[in-house]
Amino acid sequence: MLDGRPRPGTLAHTTPAPACPAPRELSILAGRRAAPAPAFLIRVADDPTTLAAYHALRHQEFVERQALFAGSDRDHVDDDPSTDVLVAIAGDTVVGGVRVAPMHSPDIGWWAGSRLVVADTAHAGGIGRALVRAACAHVEQAGVLRFDATVQARYATMFASLGWDDTGTGETIGERAHRRMRWPLHQIQRTADSTKSLLADVLAPLRHQDGGLGPDGFRGDDGVPLAGSDMIAACDAIIPAMVDRDPEWAGWCSVLVNINDLSAMGATSTALLDAVGAPTTAHLRRIVGGIAGAAQAWRTPVVGGHTQVGVPASLSVTALGRTTEPIAAGGGRVGDVVSVAADLGGSWRPGYHGRQWDSTSSRSATELGELAALVQRLRPAAAKDVSMAGLAGTLGMLAEASGTGAELDVTAIPRPDAATMGDWLTCFPGFAMLIADRQPAADLGGPAVTASCGRLTAAPGVRLRWPDGEVTTAVASTVTGLGVA
C-alpha cells in the first residue's frame, strides 16, 4: 500500500515522482538552475549488496520517516525465493526499488507489486513511474495473468495515467484511504485474436454454398462429418517457417494435430494424405521422415498425397477417420461442467519455449492410442482439442459454437510444473482436450490427467476465477465470429 501498512504482496510507494520537464533556458534573475534528474538504470537485484541497499532505503522510508512499522518492514514476501526485486541504480547507488511476487503457492499466474520506494523524492526524476513500468514489463515477461497493487488514494491518478485500472476501494490505514489497482494483462485475448479472430470474415465466401463450412451443428469444428457416411475428415497445415527450420518436428506435428482433431470428435483415424514441398531433396527427406515416424506411432498409414521439390518449404496433411456418432464442439449448454484432459508429461520443445509443449514424441504407440481414444470412451456432450489459440482461446471457440460463454477456475486447471499458467493457457500443449458435459469427466487413467475446472455460462467470452473470488476477463467475447454451430 502507499503510505500505509501494506498487506503482503501489495504496493508501497513513498511519493509519486513527477515527470521530468523538458530542459529550458533560465534567466539569471530566475535564480539557480534546478538540479538535473539523476540518470538511472533499472535491473533485477541479484546480489546481496544491492538487496541490502534496497532494504536500507525501505527501512529509512517506512520505519524511520513514516513510522509505518516498528523496528522493521521486512515480511514473508522478502523471504520467498520466488520474489523478484527491481532496483533503480544511479552510478553505484540504489535510488529506488520495488518487489514483485506470486500471491498464491503454487504460482498460478497471480502476482502483486509491493514496497515501492524512491530515495530523495524531491529530485526523483520519474524513478517511481519508471519502476512501476518496469514491474509491469517484468511480470508480463514472466507469463503472469493478473497483477495487482493497493495504492494510497491520492496516488491512484498516477497509476491510472500509467494504464492501471481502478478496481475499487481498499483498506483505510492510518486514516489514509487506499484504492485497489490492477495492471491489465491481455496475452490470452491477443493469442485468440491473432490466431482465430479473422476466420468469420475470411471464410465468409465459403458459406454461400449449401454445406459450406460443414453441416449444421459442426460448423467450425475440428473435423467434418461427410454426408451419407461414417467418415470424418480433418485437415491442418504447418507454419512454413517451422517446416523450413525444423522439418522433422514439422512432419511429426502435421500428423499429431490431425489425429487430435479426429480424436476430439470421437473418431478413430484410418488414413492420412500429405502435401509436401521443399527446396531440396535432402530437406524433403527430413520432412517425410517426420511424417513417417508419426504415422507409425499413431498406426495410421499415409495412403497418398502430393510431393514437390525445388519450391519453398510447405506442409499440410488431411486425415480420415470413422465414427457413427461424431461429437461436436457445439454440443455444450449453459451450466455444463468444463473438464480438461491433458498429457502433462514431456517438456517444452527446444526452440519453442512457452509456445509448444511436447508430450507426444516420447510416448509409445500404445500410449498415443490411449490418448487418441479418450474422448471416444468418455462420449461427452461437447469436446474440442486445444489448438494454437491456447487452452483459454480454444474454450472460447467451444463456448461460441455452443452459444454460451465459459468460466475457468484457475487453481483447478491441470498443468505441468515446468509451465507457467500464462504460457500453459496460451501455448499448443501437445495433447489436451476440452470437454463439456452435464457431469465432470471421469479420469480414465493412462497418460492423460483429467480434472473439472470450469463451467459454461450464459455470458459470452471466457473468464478466469481466482482464489480470492475475483473474476477477470480472458476473452471478451466470441473468438472466431462464426457463431453457434
XYZ file of C-alpha atoms in Angstrom:
485
model
C 0.000 0.000 0.000
C 1.068 3.594 -0.374
C 1.913 5.373 2.839
C 0.036 2.762 4.848
C 0.708 -0.624 6.346
C 0.923 -2.888 3.305
C -0.642 -6.289 3.192
C 1.799 -8.924 1.966
C 2.062 -8.549 -1.774
C 0.644 -5.015 -2.096
C 2.419 -1.970 -3.456
C 4.053 0.542 -1.126
C 5.344 3.822 -2.519
C 6.523 6.993 -0.866
C 5.766 9.918 -3.142
C 4.969 9.791 -6.850
C 7.935 11.134 -8.731
C 6.800 13.900 -11.108
C 7.614 13.585 -14.765
C 10.817 15.430 -15.522
C 10.016 18.552 -17.611
C 11.936 19.294 -20.754
C 15.044 21.379 -20.052
C 14.696 25.129 -20.769
C 16.888 28.196 -20.520
C 16.508 30.287 -17.345
C 17.150 33.993 -16.887
C 19.904 34.804 -14.422
C 17.233 36.648 -12.436
C 15.282 33.393 -12.028
C 17.832 32.052 -9.599
C 19.772 28.800 -9.627
C 19.046 26.165 -12.289
C 17.078 23.208 -10.934
C 19.198 20.143 -10.208
C 19.081 17.752 -13.184
C 17.238 14.458 -12.756
C 19.616 11.629 -11.963
C 20.399 9.187 -14.764
C 19.445 5.693 -13.625
C 19.213 2.115 -14.827
C 16.593 -0.387 -13.670
C 17.618 -4.022 -13.265
C 16.863 -7.103 -11.190
C 18.630 -7.079 -7.833
C 20.507 -10.369 -7.960
C 23.271 -9.850 -5.396
C 23.267 -9.403 -1.594
C 24.802 -5.915 -1.656
C 22.133 -4.482 -3.954
C 19.326 -6.147 -1.996
C 20.743 -4.778 1.263
C 20.771 -1.259 -0.201
C 17.134 -1.639 -1.277
C 16.117 -2.855 2.180
C 18.011 0.044 3.751
C 16.025 2.501 1.616
C 12.796 0.849 2.716
C 13.813 0.975 6.382
C 14.675 4.643 6.162
C 11.377 5.498 4.497
C 8.811 3.173 6.063
C 10.283 2.685 9.551
C 12.208 5.866 10.318
C 10.468 8.604 8.316
C 6.849 7.399 8.074
C 6.852 5.200 11.193
C 4.597 2.683 9.483
C 6.422 -0.235 11.067
C 8.038 -0.746 14.433
C 11.591 -1.978 14.082
C 11.418 -3.481 10.582
C 9.282 -3.515 7.449
C 10.512 -6.989 6.417
C 7.900 -9.739 5.944
C 7.494 -13.237 4.485
C 7.472 -11.888 0.917
C 11.126 -10.893 1.342
C 11.953 -14.481 2.299
C 10.076 -16.055 -0.617
C 12.607 -17.250 -3.231
C 10.094 -16.512 -5.997
C 10.063 -12.799 -5.131
C 11.886 -10.564 -7.621
C 13.245 -7.144 -6.683
C 13.776 -4.463 -9.310
C 16.075 -1.581 -8.404
C 16.908 1.773 -9.952
C 20.634 2.487 -9.826
C 22.266 5.874 -10.433
C 26.003 5.399 -10.719
C 26.749 2.912 -7.962
C 23.853 3.971 -5.738
C 20.466 2.300 -5.363
C 17.969 5.157 -5.654
C 14.744 3.162 -5.693
C 13.234 -0.266 -5.847
C 10.098 -2.404 -5.943
C 9.383 -6.085 -5.381
C 7.015 -8.341 -7.325
C 5.904 -11.759 -6.117
C 3.296 -14.503 -6.587
C 0.189 -14.205 -4.434
C -0.507 -17.937 -4.349
C 1.501 -21.101 -3.823
C 1.916 -22.849 -6.155
C 2.245 -19.941 -8.545
C -0.945 -19.687 -10.641
C -0.058 -16.507 -12.513
C -1.422 -14.041 -9.919
C 1.243 -11.591 -8.738
C 1.367 -8.304 -6.862
C 3.808 -5.444 -6.526
C 4.848 -4.057 -3.165
C 7.341 -1.934 -1.194
C 7.940 0.591 -3.953
C 10.395 3.131 -2.560
C 12.300 6.087 -4.028
C 15.188 7.950 -2.423
C 15.266 11.766 -2.436
C 11.693 12.138 -3.649
C 12.142 15.868 -4.235
C 14.531 15.105 -7.099
C 13.326 11.646 -8.087
C 13.118 12.488 -11.776
C 10.453 9.919 -12.638
C 12.134 6.982 -10.887
C 8.899 5.848 -9.248
C 6.993 5.829 -12.514
C 9.841 4.027 -14.249
C 9.902 1.347 -11.563
C 6.150 0.787 -11.934
C 6.533 0.436 -15.707
C 9.471 -1.935 -15.252
C 7.468 -4.075 -12.817
C 4.625 -4.344 -15.352
C 7.025 -5.378 -18.114
C 8.747 -7.871 -15.802
C 5.540 -9.715 -14.885
C 4.352 -9.794 -18.495
C 7.624 -11.435 -19.483
C 7.135 -13.925 -16.640
C 3.780 -15.049 -18.091
C 1.707 -13.513 -15.277
C -2.061 -13.298 -15.883
C -3.079 -10.965 -13.054
C -1.017 -8.183 -11.462
C -2.414 -6.204 -8.526
C -1.399 -3.377 -6.213
C -3.069 -1.434 -3.415
C -2.143 2.244 -3.515
C -2.887 5.306 -1.443
C -5.933 7.062 -2.921
C -4.014 10.249 -3.688
C -1.664 8.261 -5.958
C -4.415 6.393 -7.855
C -4.415 9.087 -10.539
C -0.730 8.494 -11.196
C -1.267 4.772 -11.590
C -4.263 5.382 -13.844
C -2.112 7.626 -16.028
C 0.273 4.695 -16.422
C -2.566 2.486 -17.659
C -3.665 0.762 -14.442
C -7.347 0.010 -13.773
C -9.005 1.081 -10.536
C -10.853 -1.970 -9.177
C -12.357 -0.465 -6.032
C -11.882 0.771 -2.516
C -9.048 -0.664 -0.486
C -8.355 -0.548 3.216
C -8.097 2.659 5.225
C -4.734 2.609 7.004
C -3.722 5.286 9.448
C -6.707 7.387 8.377
C -5.479 7.242 4.795
C -7.783 5.841 2.097
C -6.431 3.367 -0.414
C -7.500 2.094 -3.826
C -7.066 -1.344 -5.341
C -5.394 -1.174 -8.759
C -4.787 -3.768 -11.466
C -2.453 -3.748 -14.445
C -4.385 -5.053 -17.498
C -2.747 -8.135 -18.978
C -4.229 -9.282 -22.278
C -1.994 -12.069 -23.587
C -4.876 -14.571 -23.772
C -7.002 -12.135 -25.774
C -4.045 -11.354 -28.045
C -3.441 -15.064 -28.685
C -7.084 -15.654 -29.591
C -7.226 -12.549 -31.775
C -4.016 -13.315 -33.654
C -4.938 -16.916 -34.441
C -8.728 -17.066 -34.854
C -10.494 -13.685 -34.973
C -10.179 -13.318 -38.762
C -11.950 -16.588 -39.573
C -15.542 -15.395 -39.960
C -14.621 -12.619 -42.362
C -12.089 -14.571 -44.433
C -14.227 -17.708 -44.696
C -17.485 -15.877 -45.460
C -17.437 -16.737 -49.211
C -17.393 -20.453 -48.381
C -20.725 -20.207 -46.582
C -22.609 -19.244 -49.757
C -22.741 -22.845 -50.989
C -25.032 -25.458 -49.453
C -22.999 -27.426 -46.921
C -20.219 -24.842 -46.915
C -18.119 -24.915 -43.727
C -19.790 -28.159 -42.686
C -23.226 -29.419 -41.746
C -25.388 -27.764 -39.106
C -24.077 -28.452 -35.634
C -20.478 -28.917 -36.799
C -19.582 -25.560 -38.357
C -16.119 -24.530 -37.252
C -15.473 -27.945 -35.728
C -12.160 -29.829 -35.599
C -13.289 -32.260 -38.303
C -16.172 -32.577 -40.715
C -18.634 -35.485 -40.916
C -19.018 -36.467 -44.583
C -22.681 -36.724 -45.562
C -24.045 -40.228 -46.110
C -21.119 -41.965 -44.407
C -19.415 -42.590 -41.097
C -16.291 -40.768 -42.301
C -14.743 -37.762 -40.588
C -12.239 -35.590 -42.460
C -9.746 -33.173 -40.915
C -7.031 -31.008 -42.445
C -4.213 -28.922 -40.975
C -1.220 -27.064 -42.383
C 2.054 -26.351 -40.576
C 3.536 -22.844 -40.482
C 6.097 -22.640 -43.327
C 8.785 -21.143 -41.079
C 8.563 -24.219 -38.853
C 8.743 -26.566 -41.850
C 11.818 -24.682 -43.024
C 13.816 -24.656 -39.769
C 12.611 -27.809 -38.013
C 11.439 -30.236 -40.724
C 11.315 -33.464 -38.693
C 9.282 -31.816 -35.929
C 7.005 -30.189 -38.510
C 6.377 -33.614 -40.032
C 5.559 -35.084 -36.620
C 3.212 -32.220 -35.735
C 1.377 -32.432 -39.070
C 0.168 -35.888 -38.041
C -0.303 -35.003 -34.352
C -2.678 -32.090 -34.940
C -4.811 -34.069 -37.378
C -5.078 -37.095 -35.104
C -6.099 -34.741 -32.284
C -8.815 -33.246 -34.495
C -10.265 -36.693 -35.187
C -9.923 -37.732 -31.559
C -11.871 -34.689 -30.365
C -14.805 -35.870 -32.442
C -14.632 -39.407 -31.088
C -13.324 -40.799 -34.398
C -10.710 -43.480 -34.996
C -8.092 -42.489 -37.572
C -7.849 -44.656 -40.690
C -5.662 -42.854 -43.257
C -3.560 -39.768 -43.966
C -2.853 -37.739 -47.112
C 0.065 -35.310 -47.249
C 1.028 -32.358 -49.453
C 4.741 -31.604 -49.073
C 7.013 -29.040 -50.691
C 10.731 -28.461 -50.053
C 13.604 -26.522 -51.630
C 15.932 -29.560 -51.796
C 15.678 -33.327 -51.793
C 17.557 -33.503 -48.501
C 15.049 -31.162 -46.858
C 12.176 -33.141 -48.352
C 13.554 -36.361 -46.865
C 13.643 -34.784 -43.403
C 10.021 -33.647 -43.607
C 8.840 -37.027 -44.879
C 10.883 -38.754 -42.184
C 8.967 -36.814 -39.514
C 5.640 -37.675 -41.124
C 6.568 -41.355 -41.401
C 7.657 -41.587 -37.773
C 4.404 -40.038 -36.562
C 2.262 -42.151 -38.896
C 3.867 -45.288 -37.484
C 3.490 -44.045 -33.904
C -0.246 -43.449 -34.363
C -0.618 -46.572 -36.534
C -2.251 -44.611 -39.327
C -0.821 -45.022 -42.852
C -0.142 -42.256 -45.347
C -2.033 -43.515 -48.398
C -1.262 -40.748 -50.887
C -0.839 -37.050 -51.437
C 1.381 -34.640 -53.364
C 5.171 -34.150 -53.217
C 7.218 -31.385 -54.814
C 10.875 -30.325 -54.678
C 12.530 -27.062 -55.688
C 9.845 -24.922 -54.022
C 9.549 -23.095 -50.659
C 9.007 -25.394 -47.686
C 5.333 -26.222 -47.107
C 3.333 -28.996 -45.483
C -0.309 -29.893 -44.967
C -1.963 -33.171 -44.025
C -5.505 -34.449 -44.356
C -6.705 -37.182 -42.009
C -9.643 -39.528 -42.400
C -11.359 -41.308 -39.547
C -14.528 -43.194 -38.694
C -17.309 -42.865 -36.162
C -21.062 -43.374 -36.333
C -21.643 -40.832 -33.547
C -19.427 -37.758 -34.017
C -19.034 -35.453 -31.021
C -19.466 -31.769 -31.827
C -17.672 -28.870 -30.195
C -21.007 -27.057 -30.216
C -22.842 -29.617 -28.098
C -22.400 -27.776 -24.793
C -25.121 -25.985 -22.843
C -25.195 -23.343 -20.113
C -24.362 -24.987 -16.803
C -22.255 -27.802 -18.269
C -19.095 -28.693 -16.380
C -15.881 -27.950 -18.273
C -13.129 -30.543 -17.829
C -9.598 -30.644 -19.201
C -7.852 -33.893 -20.143
C -4.163 -33.221 -20.803
C -0.913 -35.131 -21.081
C 1.401 -33.319 -18.673
C 4.433 -35.431 -19.490
C 7.299 -34.191 -21.613
C 8.768 -30.677 -21.750
C 8.947 -27.544 -23.854
C 10.097 -28.317 -27.369
C 13.629 -26.884 -27.807
C 13.343 -23.595 -29.667
C 9.652 -23.221 -28.793
C 9.729 -22.473 -25.050
C 6.402 -21.121 -23.889
C 4.759 -21.916 -27.229
C 4.832 -25.681 -27.857
C 4.745 -28.367 -25.191
C 5.996 -31.739 -26.452
C 4.312 -34.577 -24.588
C 3.901 -36.933 -27.537
C 7.310 -37.647 -29.095
C 8.386 -39.693 -26.064
C 5.158 -41.723 -25.851
C 4.772 -45.286 -27.097
C 2.275 -46.205 -29.796
C 0.107 -47.836 -27.118
C 0.072 -44.665 -25.015
C -0.703 -42.481 -28.019
C -3.561 -44.841 -28.851
C -4.962 -44.432 -25.329
C -4.888 -40.663 -25.693
C -6.498 -40.775 -29.128
C -9.386 -42.883 -27.783
C -10.039 -40.795 -24.668
C -12.933 -38.661 -25.966
C -14.427 -41.668 -27.747
C -14.533 -43.526 -24.424
C -15.957 -40.583 -22.466
C -18.575 -39.565 -25.053
C -19.257 -36.102 -23.622
C -21.809 -33.602 -24.915
C -19.029 -31.460 -26.454
C -15.285 -31.691 -26.970
C -12.526 -29.756 -28.717
C -8.775 -30.273 -28.882
C -6.619 -27.367 -27.711
C -5.097 -25.684 -30.735
C -2.804 -22.704 -31.350
C -5.458 -20.455 -29.758
C -4.347 -21.948 -26.433
C -6.488 -23.567 -23.777
C -8.463 -20.429 -22.919
C -8.935 -19.367 -26.547
C -9.993 -22.863 -27.581
C -12.513 -22.953 -24.745
C -13.854 -19.695 -26.148
C -14.317 -21.446 -29.507
C -16.165 -24.374 -27.894
C -18.366 -21.936 -25.993
C -19.033 -19.855 -29.112
C -20.079 -22.929 -31.095
C -22.350 -23.937 -28.192
C -23.925 -20.474 -27.896
C -22.502 -19.937 -24.417
C -19.594 -18.359 -22.582
C -17.250 -20.049 -20.135
C -15.512 -19.617 -16.812
C -12.337 -21.350 -15.619
C -11.230 -21.899 -12.029
C -7.533 -21.084 -12.322
C -6.462 -23.261 -9.385
C -8.163 -26.353 -10.849
C -6.517 -26.331 -14.286
C -4.061 -29.246 -14.626
C -0.662 -28.158 -15.975
C 2.974 -29.273 -15.922
C 5.208 -27.933 -13.166
C 7.603 -26.528 -15.766
C 4.954 -24.334 -17.428
C 3.706 -21.019 -16.052
C -0.051 -20.603 -16.061
C 0.226 -17.807 -18.608
C 2.217 -19.969 -21.005
C 0.034 -23.030 -20.445
C -3.196 -21.171 -21.253
C -1.777 -19.744 -24.494
C 0.533 -22.478 -25.856
C -0.023 -25.538 -28.034
C 0.023 -28.261 -25.355
C 0.712 -31.397 -27.411
C -2.334 -33.304 -26.224
C -5.122 -31.525 -24.357
C -8.872 -31.909 -24.767
C -11.585 -29.576 -23.513
C -14.733 -31.452 -22.555
C -18.164 -30.083 -21.638
C -20.853 -32.294 -20.177
C -23.546 -32.404 -17.533
C -21.131 -34.075 -15.110
C -17.348 -33.807 -14.624
C -15.372 -36.030 -16.995
C -14.085 -39.238 -15.438
C -10.331 -39.733 -15.125
C -9.701 -42.852 -17.203
C -6.081 -43.222 -16.147
C -3.286 -43.594 -18.664
C -1.096 -40.726 -19.865
C -3.752 -38.006 -19.539
C -4.700 -36.168 -16.336
C -8.384 -35.222 -16.262
C -9.860 -32.546 -13.993
C -13.061 -30.493 -13.882
C -12.084 -26.827 -13.826
C -14.940 -24.661 -15.033
C -18.414 -24.313 -16.452
C -20.286 -22.956 -19.449
C -22.100 -19.692 -18.761
C -24.801 -17.544 -20.327
C -22.497 -14.545 -20.775
C -20.219 -14.833 -23.848
C -16.425 -14.845 -23.618
C -14.079 -16.590 -21.210
C -13.420 -15.505 -17.635
C -10.903 -16.649 -15.022
C -11.959 -17.172 -11.398
C -9.246 -16.613 -8.773
C -8.864 -17.942 -5.196
C -9.947 -14.611 -3.673
C -13.249 -14.723 -5.584
C -12.204 -12.137 -8.169
C -13.158 -12.835 -11.786
C -11.117 -11.400 -14.650
C -11.814 -11.426 -18.376
C -9.547 -13.580 -20.526
C -11.517 -13.383 -23.807
C -14.016 -10.554 -24.040
C -16.487 -12.085 -26.492
C -16.627 -14.646 -29.278
C -13.347 -15.912 -30.761
C -13.946 -16.721 -34.442
C -17.156 -14.830 -35.218
C -18.562 -17.972 -36.863
C -21.256 -18.086 -34.197
C -23.348 -21.003 -32.982
C -22.540 -24.192 -34.878
